[in-house]
Coordinates of C-alpha atoms in Angstrom, one line a residue:
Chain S
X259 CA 0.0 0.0 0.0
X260 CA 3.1 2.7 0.5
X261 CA 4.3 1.7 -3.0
X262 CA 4.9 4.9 -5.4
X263 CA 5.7 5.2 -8.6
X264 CA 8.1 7.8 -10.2
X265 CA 6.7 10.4 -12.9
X266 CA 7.3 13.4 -14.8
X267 CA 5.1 16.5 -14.5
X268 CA 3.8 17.5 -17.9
X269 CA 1.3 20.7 -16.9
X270 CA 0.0 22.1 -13.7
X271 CA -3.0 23.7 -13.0
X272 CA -3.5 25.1 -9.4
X273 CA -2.8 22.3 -7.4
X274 CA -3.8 19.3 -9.9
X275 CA -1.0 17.9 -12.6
X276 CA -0.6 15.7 -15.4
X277 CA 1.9 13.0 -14.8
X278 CA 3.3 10.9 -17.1
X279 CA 4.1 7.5 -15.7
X280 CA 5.3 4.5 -18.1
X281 CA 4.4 6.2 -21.2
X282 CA 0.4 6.5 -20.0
X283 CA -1.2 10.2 -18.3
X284 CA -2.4 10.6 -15.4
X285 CA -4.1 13.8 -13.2
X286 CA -2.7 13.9 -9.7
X287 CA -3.1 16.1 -6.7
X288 CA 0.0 18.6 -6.0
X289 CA -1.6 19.2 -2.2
X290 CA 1.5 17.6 -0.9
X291 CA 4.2 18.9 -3.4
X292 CA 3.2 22.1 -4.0
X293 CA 6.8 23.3 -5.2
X294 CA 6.5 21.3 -8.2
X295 CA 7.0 22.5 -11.3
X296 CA 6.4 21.5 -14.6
X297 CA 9.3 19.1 -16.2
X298 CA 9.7 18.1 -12.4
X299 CA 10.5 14.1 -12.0
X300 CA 8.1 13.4 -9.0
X301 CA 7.2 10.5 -6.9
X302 CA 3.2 9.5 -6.6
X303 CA 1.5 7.4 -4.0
X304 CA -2.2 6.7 -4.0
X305 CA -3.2 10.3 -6.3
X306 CA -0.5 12.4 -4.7
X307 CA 2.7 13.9 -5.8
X308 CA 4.7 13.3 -2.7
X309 CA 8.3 13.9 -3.1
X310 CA 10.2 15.4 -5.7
X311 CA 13.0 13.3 -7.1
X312 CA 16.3 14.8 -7.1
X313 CA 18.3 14.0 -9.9
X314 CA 21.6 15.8 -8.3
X315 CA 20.6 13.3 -5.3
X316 CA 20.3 10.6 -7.2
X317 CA 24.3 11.4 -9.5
X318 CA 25.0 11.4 -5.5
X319 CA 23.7 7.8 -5.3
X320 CA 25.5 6.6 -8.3
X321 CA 28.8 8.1 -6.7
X322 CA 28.3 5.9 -3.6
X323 CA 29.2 3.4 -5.8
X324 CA 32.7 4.9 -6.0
X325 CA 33.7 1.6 -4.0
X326 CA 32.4 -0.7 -6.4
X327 CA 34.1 0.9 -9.8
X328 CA 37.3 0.2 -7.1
X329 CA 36.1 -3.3 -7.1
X330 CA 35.7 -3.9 -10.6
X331 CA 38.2 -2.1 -11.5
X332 CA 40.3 -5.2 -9.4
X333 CA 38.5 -8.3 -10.6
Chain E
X217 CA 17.3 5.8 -11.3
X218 CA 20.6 4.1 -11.7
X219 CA 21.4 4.1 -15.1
X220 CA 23.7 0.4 -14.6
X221 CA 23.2 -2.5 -17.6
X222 CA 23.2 -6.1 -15.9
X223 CA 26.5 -6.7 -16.3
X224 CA 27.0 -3.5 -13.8
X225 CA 24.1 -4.7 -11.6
X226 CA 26.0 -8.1 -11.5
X227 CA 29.4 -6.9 -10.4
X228 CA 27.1 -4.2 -7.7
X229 CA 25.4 -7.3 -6.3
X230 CA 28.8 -9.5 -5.9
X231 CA 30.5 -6.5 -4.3
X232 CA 28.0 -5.6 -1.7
X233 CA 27.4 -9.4 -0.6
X234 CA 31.5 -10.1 -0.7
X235 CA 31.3 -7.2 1.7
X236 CA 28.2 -8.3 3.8
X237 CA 30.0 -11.9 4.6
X238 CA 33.5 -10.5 5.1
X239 CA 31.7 -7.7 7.7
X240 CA 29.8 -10.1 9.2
X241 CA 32.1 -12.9 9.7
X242 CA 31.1 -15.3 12.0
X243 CA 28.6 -12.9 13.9
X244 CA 24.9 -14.2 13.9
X245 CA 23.2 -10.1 12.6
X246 CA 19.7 -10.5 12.9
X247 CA 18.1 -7.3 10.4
X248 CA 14.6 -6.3 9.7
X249 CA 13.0 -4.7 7.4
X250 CA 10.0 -2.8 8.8
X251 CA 8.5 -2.0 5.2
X252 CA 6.1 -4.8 3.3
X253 CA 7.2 -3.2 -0.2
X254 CA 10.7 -4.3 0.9
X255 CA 9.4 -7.8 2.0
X256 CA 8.1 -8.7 -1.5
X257 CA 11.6 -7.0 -3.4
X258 CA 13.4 -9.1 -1.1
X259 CA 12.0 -12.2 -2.0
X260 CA 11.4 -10.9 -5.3
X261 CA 15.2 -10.9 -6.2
X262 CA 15.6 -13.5 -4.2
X263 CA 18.4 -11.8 -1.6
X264 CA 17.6 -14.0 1.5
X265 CA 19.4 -16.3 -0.6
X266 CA 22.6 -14.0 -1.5
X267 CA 23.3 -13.3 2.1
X268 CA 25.3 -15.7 4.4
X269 CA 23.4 -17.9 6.8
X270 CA 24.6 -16.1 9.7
X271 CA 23.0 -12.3 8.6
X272 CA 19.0 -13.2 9.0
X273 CA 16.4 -10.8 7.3
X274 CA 13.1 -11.1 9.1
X275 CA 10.3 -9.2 8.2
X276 CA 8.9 -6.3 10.4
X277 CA 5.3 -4.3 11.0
X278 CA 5.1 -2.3 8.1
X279 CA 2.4 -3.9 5.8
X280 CA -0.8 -1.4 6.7
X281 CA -3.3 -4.1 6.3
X282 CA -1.3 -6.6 8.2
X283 CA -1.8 -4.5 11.0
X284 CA -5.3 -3.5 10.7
X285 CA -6.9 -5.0 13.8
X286 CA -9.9 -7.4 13.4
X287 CA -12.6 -4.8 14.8
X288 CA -11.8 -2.3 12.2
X289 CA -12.3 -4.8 9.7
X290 CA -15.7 -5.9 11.9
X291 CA -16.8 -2.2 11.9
X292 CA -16.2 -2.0 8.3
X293 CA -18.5 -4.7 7.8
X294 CA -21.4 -3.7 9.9
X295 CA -21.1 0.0 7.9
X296 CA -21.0 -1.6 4.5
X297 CA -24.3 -3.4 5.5
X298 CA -26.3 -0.2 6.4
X299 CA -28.3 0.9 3.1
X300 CA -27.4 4.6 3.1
X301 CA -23.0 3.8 3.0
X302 CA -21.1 3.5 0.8
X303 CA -17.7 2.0 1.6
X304 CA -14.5 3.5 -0.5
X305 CA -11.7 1.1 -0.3
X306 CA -8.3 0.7 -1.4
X307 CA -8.4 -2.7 -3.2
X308 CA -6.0 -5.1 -0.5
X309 CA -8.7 -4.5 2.2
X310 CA -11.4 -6.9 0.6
X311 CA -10.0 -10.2 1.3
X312 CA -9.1 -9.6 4.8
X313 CA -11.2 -11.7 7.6
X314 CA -12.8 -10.0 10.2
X315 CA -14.1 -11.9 12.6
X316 CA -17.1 -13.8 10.4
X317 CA -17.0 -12.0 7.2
X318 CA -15.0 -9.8 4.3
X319 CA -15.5 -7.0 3.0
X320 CA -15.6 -9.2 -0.5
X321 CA -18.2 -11.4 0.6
X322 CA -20.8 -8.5 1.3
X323 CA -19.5 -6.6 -1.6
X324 CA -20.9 -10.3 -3.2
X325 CA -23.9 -10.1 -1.2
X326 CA -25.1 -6.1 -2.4
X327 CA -23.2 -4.1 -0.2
X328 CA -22.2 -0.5 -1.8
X329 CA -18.4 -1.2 -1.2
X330 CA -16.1 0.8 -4.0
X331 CA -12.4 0.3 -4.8
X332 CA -10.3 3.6 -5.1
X333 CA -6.7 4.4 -6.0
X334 CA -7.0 7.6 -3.9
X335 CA -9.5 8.9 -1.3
X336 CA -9.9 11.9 -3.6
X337 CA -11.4 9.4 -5.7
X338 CA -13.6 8.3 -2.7
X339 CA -14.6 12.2 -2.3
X340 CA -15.4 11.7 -6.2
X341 CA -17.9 9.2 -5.2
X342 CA -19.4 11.6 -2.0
X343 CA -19.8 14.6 -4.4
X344 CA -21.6 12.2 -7.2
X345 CA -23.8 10.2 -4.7
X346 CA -25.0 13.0 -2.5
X347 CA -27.6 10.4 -0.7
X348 CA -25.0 8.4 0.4
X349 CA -22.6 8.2 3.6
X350 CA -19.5 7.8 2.0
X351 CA -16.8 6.2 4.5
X352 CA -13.5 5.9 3.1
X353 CA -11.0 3.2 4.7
X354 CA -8.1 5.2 6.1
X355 CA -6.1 3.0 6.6
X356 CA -2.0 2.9 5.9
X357 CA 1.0 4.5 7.6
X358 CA 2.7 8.1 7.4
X359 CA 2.9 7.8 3.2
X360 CA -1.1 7.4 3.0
X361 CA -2.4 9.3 6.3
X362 CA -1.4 12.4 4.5
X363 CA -3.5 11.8 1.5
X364 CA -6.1 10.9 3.7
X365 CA -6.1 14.3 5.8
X366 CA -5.5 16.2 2.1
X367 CA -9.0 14.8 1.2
X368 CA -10.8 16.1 4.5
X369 CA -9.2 19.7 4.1
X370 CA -10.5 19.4 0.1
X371 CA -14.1 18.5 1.7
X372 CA -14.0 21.3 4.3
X373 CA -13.4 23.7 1.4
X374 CA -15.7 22.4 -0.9
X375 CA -18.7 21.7 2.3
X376 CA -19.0 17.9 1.2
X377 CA -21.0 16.6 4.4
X378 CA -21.5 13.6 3.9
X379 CA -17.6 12.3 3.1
X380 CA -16.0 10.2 6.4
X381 CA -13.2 8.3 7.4
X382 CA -12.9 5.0 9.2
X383 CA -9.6 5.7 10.1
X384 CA -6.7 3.4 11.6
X385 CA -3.5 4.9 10.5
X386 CA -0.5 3.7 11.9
X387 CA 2.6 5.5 13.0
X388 CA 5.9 3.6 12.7
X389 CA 8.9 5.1 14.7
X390 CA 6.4 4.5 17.8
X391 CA 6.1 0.6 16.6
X392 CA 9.8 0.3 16.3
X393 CA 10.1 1.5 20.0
X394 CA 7.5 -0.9 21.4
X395 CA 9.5 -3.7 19.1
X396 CA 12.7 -2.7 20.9
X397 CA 11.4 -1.6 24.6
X398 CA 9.7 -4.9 24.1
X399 CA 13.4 -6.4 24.4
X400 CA 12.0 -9.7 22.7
X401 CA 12.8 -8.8 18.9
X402 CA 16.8 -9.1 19.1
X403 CA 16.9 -6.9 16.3
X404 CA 20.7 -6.0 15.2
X405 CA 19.5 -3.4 13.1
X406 CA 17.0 -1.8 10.8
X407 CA 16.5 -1.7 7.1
X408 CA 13.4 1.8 7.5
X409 CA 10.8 2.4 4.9
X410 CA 12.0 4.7 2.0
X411 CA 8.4 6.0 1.4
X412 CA 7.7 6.5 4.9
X413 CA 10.6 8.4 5.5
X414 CA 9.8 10.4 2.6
X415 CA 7.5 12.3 4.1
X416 CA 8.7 12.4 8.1
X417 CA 12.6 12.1 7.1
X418 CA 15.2 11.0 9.0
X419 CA 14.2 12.6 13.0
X420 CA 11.7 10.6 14.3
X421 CA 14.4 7.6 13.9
X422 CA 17.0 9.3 15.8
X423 CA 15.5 7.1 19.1
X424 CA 16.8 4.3 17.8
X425 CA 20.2 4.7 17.6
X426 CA 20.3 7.4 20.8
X427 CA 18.5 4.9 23.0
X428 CA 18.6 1.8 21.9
X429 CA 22.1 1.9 20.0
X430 CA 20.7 0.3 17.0
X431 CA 21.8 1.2 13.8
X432 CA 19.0 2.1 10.6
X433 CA 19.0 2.7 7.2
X434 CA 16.6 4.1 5.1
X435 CA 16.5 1.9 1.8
X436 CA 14.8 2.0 -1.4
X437 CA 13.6 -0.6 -3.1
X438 CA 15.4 -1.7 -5.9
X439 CA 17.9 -4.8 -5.1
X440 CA 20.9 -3.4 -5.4
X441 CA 19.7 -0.4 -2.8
X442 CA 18.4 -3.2 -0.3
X443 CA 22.1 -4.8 -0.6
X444 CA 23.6 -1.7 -0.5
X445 CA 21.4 -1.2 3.0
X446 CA 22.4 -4.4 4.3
X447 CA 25.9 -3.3 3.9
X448 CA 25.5 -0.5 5.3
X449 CA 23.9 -1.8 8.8
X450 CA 27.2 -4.4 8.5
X451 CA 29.6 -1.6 8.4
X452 CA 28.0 0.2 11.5
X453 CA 28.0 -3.0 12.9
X454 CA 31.5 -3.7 12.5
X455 CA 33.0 -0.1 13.9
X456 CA 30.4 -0.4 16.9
X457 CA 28.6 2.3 15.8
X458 CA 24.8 3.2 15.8
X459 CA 23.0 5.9 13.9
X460 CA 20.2 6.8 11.4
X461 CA 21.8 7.0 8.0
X462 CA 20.4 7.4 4.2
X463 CA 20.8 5.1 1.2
X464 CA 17.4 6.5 -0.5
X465 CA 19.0 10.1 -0.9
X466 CA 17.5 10.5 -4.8
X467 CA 13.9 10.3 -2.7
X468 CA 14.3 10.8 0.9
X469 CA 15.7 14.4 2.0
X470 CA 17.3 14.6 5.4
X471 CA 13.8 16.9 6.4
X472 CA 10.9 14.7 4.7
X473 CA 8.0 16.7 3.3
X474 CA 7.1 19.7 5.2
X475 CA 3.8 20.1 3.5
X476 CA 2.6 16.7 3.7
X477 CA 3.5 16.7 7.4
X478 CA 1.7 20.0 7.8
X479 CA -1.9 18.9 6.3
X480 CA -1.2 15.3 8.2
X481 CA -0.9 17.1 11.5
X482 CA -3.8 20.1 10.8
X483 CA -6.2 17.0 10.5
X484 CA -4.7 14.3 12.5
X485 CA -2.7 14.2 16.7
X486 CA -1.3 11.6 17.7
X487 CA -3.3 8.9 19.8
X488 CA -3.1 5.4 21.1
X489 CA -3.9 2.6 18.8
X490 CA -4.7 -1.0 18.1
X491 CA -2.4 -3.6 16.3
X492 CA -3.5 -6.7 14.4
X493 CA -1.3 -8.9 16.8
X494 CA 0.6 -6.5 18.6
X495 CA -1.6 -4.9 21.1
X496 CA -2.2 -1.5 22.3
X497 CA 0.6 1.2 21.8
X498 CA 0.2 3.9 22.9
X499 CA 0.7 7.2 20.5
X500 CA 0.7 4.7 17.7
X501 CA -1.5 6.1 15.4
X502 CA -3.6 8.7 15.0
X503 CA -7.3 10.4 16.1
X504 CA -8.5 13.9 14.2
X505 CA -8.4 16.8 15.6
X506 CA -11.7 18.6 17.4
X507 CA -11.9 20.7 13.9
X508 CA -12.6 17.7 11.6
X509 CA -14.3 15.0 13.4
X510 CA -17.4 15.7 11.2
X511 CA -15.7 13.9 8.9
X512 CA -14.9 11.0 11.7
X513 CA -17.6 7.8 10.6
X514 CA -17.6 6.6 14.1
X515 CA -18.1 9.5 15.7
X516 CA -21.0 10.4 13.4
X517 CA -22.8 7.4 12.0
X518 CA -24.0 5.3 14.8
X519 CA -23.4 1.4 14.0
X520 CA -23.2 -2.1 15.8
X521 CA -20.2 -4.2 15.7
X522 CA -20.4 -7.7 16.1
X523 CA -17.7 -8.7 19.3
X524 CA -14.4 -9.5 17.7
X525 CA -12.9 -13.0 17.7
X526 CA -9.6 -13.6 16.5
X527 CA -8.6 -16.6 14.5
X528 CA -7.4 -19.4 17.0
X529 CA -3.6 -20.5 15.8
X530 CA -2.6 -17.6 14.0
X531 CA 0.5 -16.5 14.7
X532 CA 0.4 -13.3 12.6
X533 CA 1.1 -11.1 15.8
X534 CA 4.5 -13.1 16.4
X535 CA 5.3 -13.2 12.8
X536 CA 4.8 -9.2 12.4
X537 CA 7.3 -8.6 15.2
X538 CA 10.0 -11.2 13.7
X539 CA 9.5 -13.5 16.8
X540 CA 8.8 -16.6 14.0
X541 CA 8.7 -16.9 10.4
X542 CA 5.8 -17.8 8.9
X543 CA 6.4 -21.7 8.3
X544 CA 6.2 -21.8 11.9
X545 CA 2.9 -21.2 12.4
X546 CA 0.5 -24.1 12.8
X547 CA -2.3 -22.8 9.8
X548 CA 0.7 -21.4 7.1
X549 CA 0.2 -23.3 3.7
X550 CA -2.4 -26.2 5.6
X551 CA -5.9 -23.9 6.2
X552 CA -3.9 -20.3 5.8
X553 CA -3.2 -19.6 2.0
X554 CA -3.4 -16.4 -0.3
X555 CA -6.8 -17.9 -1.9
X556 CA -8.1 -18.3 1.6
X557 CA -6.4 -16.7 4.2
X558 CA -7.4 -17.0 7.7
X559 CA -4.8 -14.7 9.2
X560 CA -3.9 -10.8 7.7
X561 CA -0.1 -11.3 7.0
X562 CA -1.2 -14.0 4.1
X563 CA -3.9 -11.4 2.7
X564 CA -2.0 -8.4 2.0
X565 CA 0.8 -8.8 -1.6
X566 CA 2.9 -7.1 0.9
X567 CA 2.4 -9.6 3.9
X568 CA 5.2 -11.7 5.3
X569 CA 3.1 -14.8 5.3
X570 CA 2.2 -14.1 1.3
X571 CA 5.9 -13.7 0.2
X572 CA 6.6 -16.6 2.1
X573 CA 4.0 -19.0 0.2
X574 CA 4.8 -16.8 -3.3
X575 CA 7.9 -16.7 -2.9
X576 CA 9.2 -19.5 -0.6
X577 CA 8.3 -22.8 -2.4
X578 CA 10.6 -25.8 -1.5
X579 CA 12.2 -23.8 1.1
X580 CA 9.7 -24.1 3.6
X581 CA 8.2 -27.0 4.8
X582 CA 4.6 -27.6 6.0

């Protein structure tokens, strides 16, 4: 039941957006997000924008695995 | 979000399970993770099976319906069989046993019972059915209670009167402390729910490393950042250290969601609350403020419950605070399966006892 999904916001009006998710849109509430904006990669839980995905946050992510390049790098 | 072909998710996986069995060495680690969602991914990629015997994974009380106490489900029932509700469910809560009935089976026999996606979409149904009592099923932890409180503030402003909640949200930090205080769990560490902690960040968590010097992590929910979690919890382990740290960073900032903390606690405090199998804890969940209990079904529409029995042998209670898995229990895979389950955790996609039987043929035995 907490599963959300990850989508891009297409338009906004007031505090409803369209959200593309998997190629298919959909109208979701921006109640809980309202700082989106439009191009915006958001994530969406039962109608709700919930958190905005960070893309700088997620380059972060991708350095954590600084380690493993080390790893590879020596197999 | 990581962009990694197999061959990279390959090497990722070897490195961060080399790492989990040279950290843990001969150590018996004993993780959980609290989340259902990670419960299914786990089995789902099948990493029970990539970690050494010694570092155990057992599942925690994080699946919102597993937790749902019987009389909620009984209450549920007796509202769905007045004539002038309608019920507005998310779609898991059908199949799960009250105490002589599901909501499926009185959906089967008449009963007004809707599935939603949202409870804006259960708000939908109150503003197109004015002549029904809409009750919509609130039920879920801090990722859902906000879009439940979003829907009463939408029918304040918009004077819908006759939109209600049944509500039995469920908080988690205060579960993890009764799990811990409990001193019965022997839980090394914990693997914290990404979503969860999207919205209420990293804080409320702090308790459990301050107090109970037990490390977390919060983890998403791809395999490779549940592996990467796991090795993380190791690698506190293996300095001595305890404390609340991140590997969901792309989703989870350090703060959560202001906002959606801000409608949850405008609508909702803090009160004591039931647990399928747990008991009473207190603080647990939540009750609406004075403001909104208009929108409260139980304080508003009168209704008689039939008196709750629970189902004799189930062992969902133990299973939901990793005291057994669920091959232990007397009814798992005999009387207890996903087309007929007797207790909650087989009900639920996200329920221990449903991965298990999924997920777990020919490694459990009945």
């Amino acid at each position: 039941m907490c599963l959300a999904v990850p989508g891009k916001v297409l338009e906004r009006q007031d505090m409803l957006a369209t959200i593309e998710v998997g190629g298919v849109t959909r109208k979701v509430s921006l109640m809980l997000l309202p700082e989106a904006q439009v191009g915006d990669f958001v994530l969406i839980h039962a109608g709700f924008a919930v958190q905005r995905i960070d893309e700088e946050e997620a380059e972060k992510t991708l350095a954590l695995f600084k380690e493993l390049e080390e790893y590879a790098a020596n197999e | 979000m990581l962009q990694m072909n197999n061959e990279e998710i390959r090497k990722a996986a070897d490195f961060f399970t080399q790492e989990i069995a040279k950290l843990a060495g001969n150590r018996s680690v004993r993780l959980m993770e609290v989340c259902g969602t990670h419960t299914v991914a786990i089995f789902k990629a099948g990493i029970r099976q990539l970690l050494p015997e010694n570092v155990e994974l057992v599942s925690g009380p994080g699946c919102p319906v597993c937790v749902t106490p019987n009389n909620y489900l009984d209450t549920a029932i007796a509202y769905s069989r007045k004539s002038d509700v309608m019920i507005a469910t998310f779609g898991d809560m059908l199949k799960v046993p009250g105490s002589s009935s599901t909501l499926a089976a009185e959906k089967a026999q008449g009963a007004d019972i809707r599935i939603v996606y949202s409870s804006l979409e259960g708000l939908e149904l109150a503003k197109r059915y004015p002549n029904k009592k809409v009750i919509f099923l609130a039920v879920g932890f801090e990722t859902t209670a906000p879009t439940a409180a979003a829907a009463v503030l939408m029918a304040e402003v918009e004077k819908i009167t006759n939109f209600y909640l049944l509500s039995s949200h469920k908080l988690v930090p205060p579960a993890l402390r009764a799990l811990l205080s409990s001193g019965d769990s022997k839980v090394d560490g914990f693997l914290l729910p990404g979503h969860v902690s999207a919205m209420i960040g990293l804080a409320p968590y702090e308790f459990l490393s301050k107090e109970y010097n037990t490390p977390a992590v919060v983890a998403g929910f791809e395999p490779l950042d549940i592996l990467q979690s796991v090795y993380m919890l190791l690698r506190q382990l293996d300095c001595g250290v305890a404390k609340v740290e991140n590997q969901y960073r792309r989703i989870v900032p350090k703060e959560g969601n202001p906002a959606a903390c801000e409608v949850l606690s405008t609508v909702y405090q803090a009160a004591d609350a039931q647990w399928r199998g747990i008991g009473h804890l207190k603080k647990s969940g939540l009750a609406m403020q004075e403001k909104y209990q208009k929108f409260d079904a139980l304080l508003n529409i009168p209704v008689a419950v039939e008196e709750t029995k629970e189902a004799k042998g189930c062992q969902c209670g133990n299973v939901l605070r990793g005291l057994v898995l669920p091959a232990a229990c007397p009814l798992f895979g005999k009387t207890c399966k996903p087309e007929h389950p007797i207790g909650s955790c087989m009900v639920s996609i996200e329920g221990t006892c449903a991965a298990w039987y999924k997920y777990g043929a020919g490694r459990w035995q009945v």
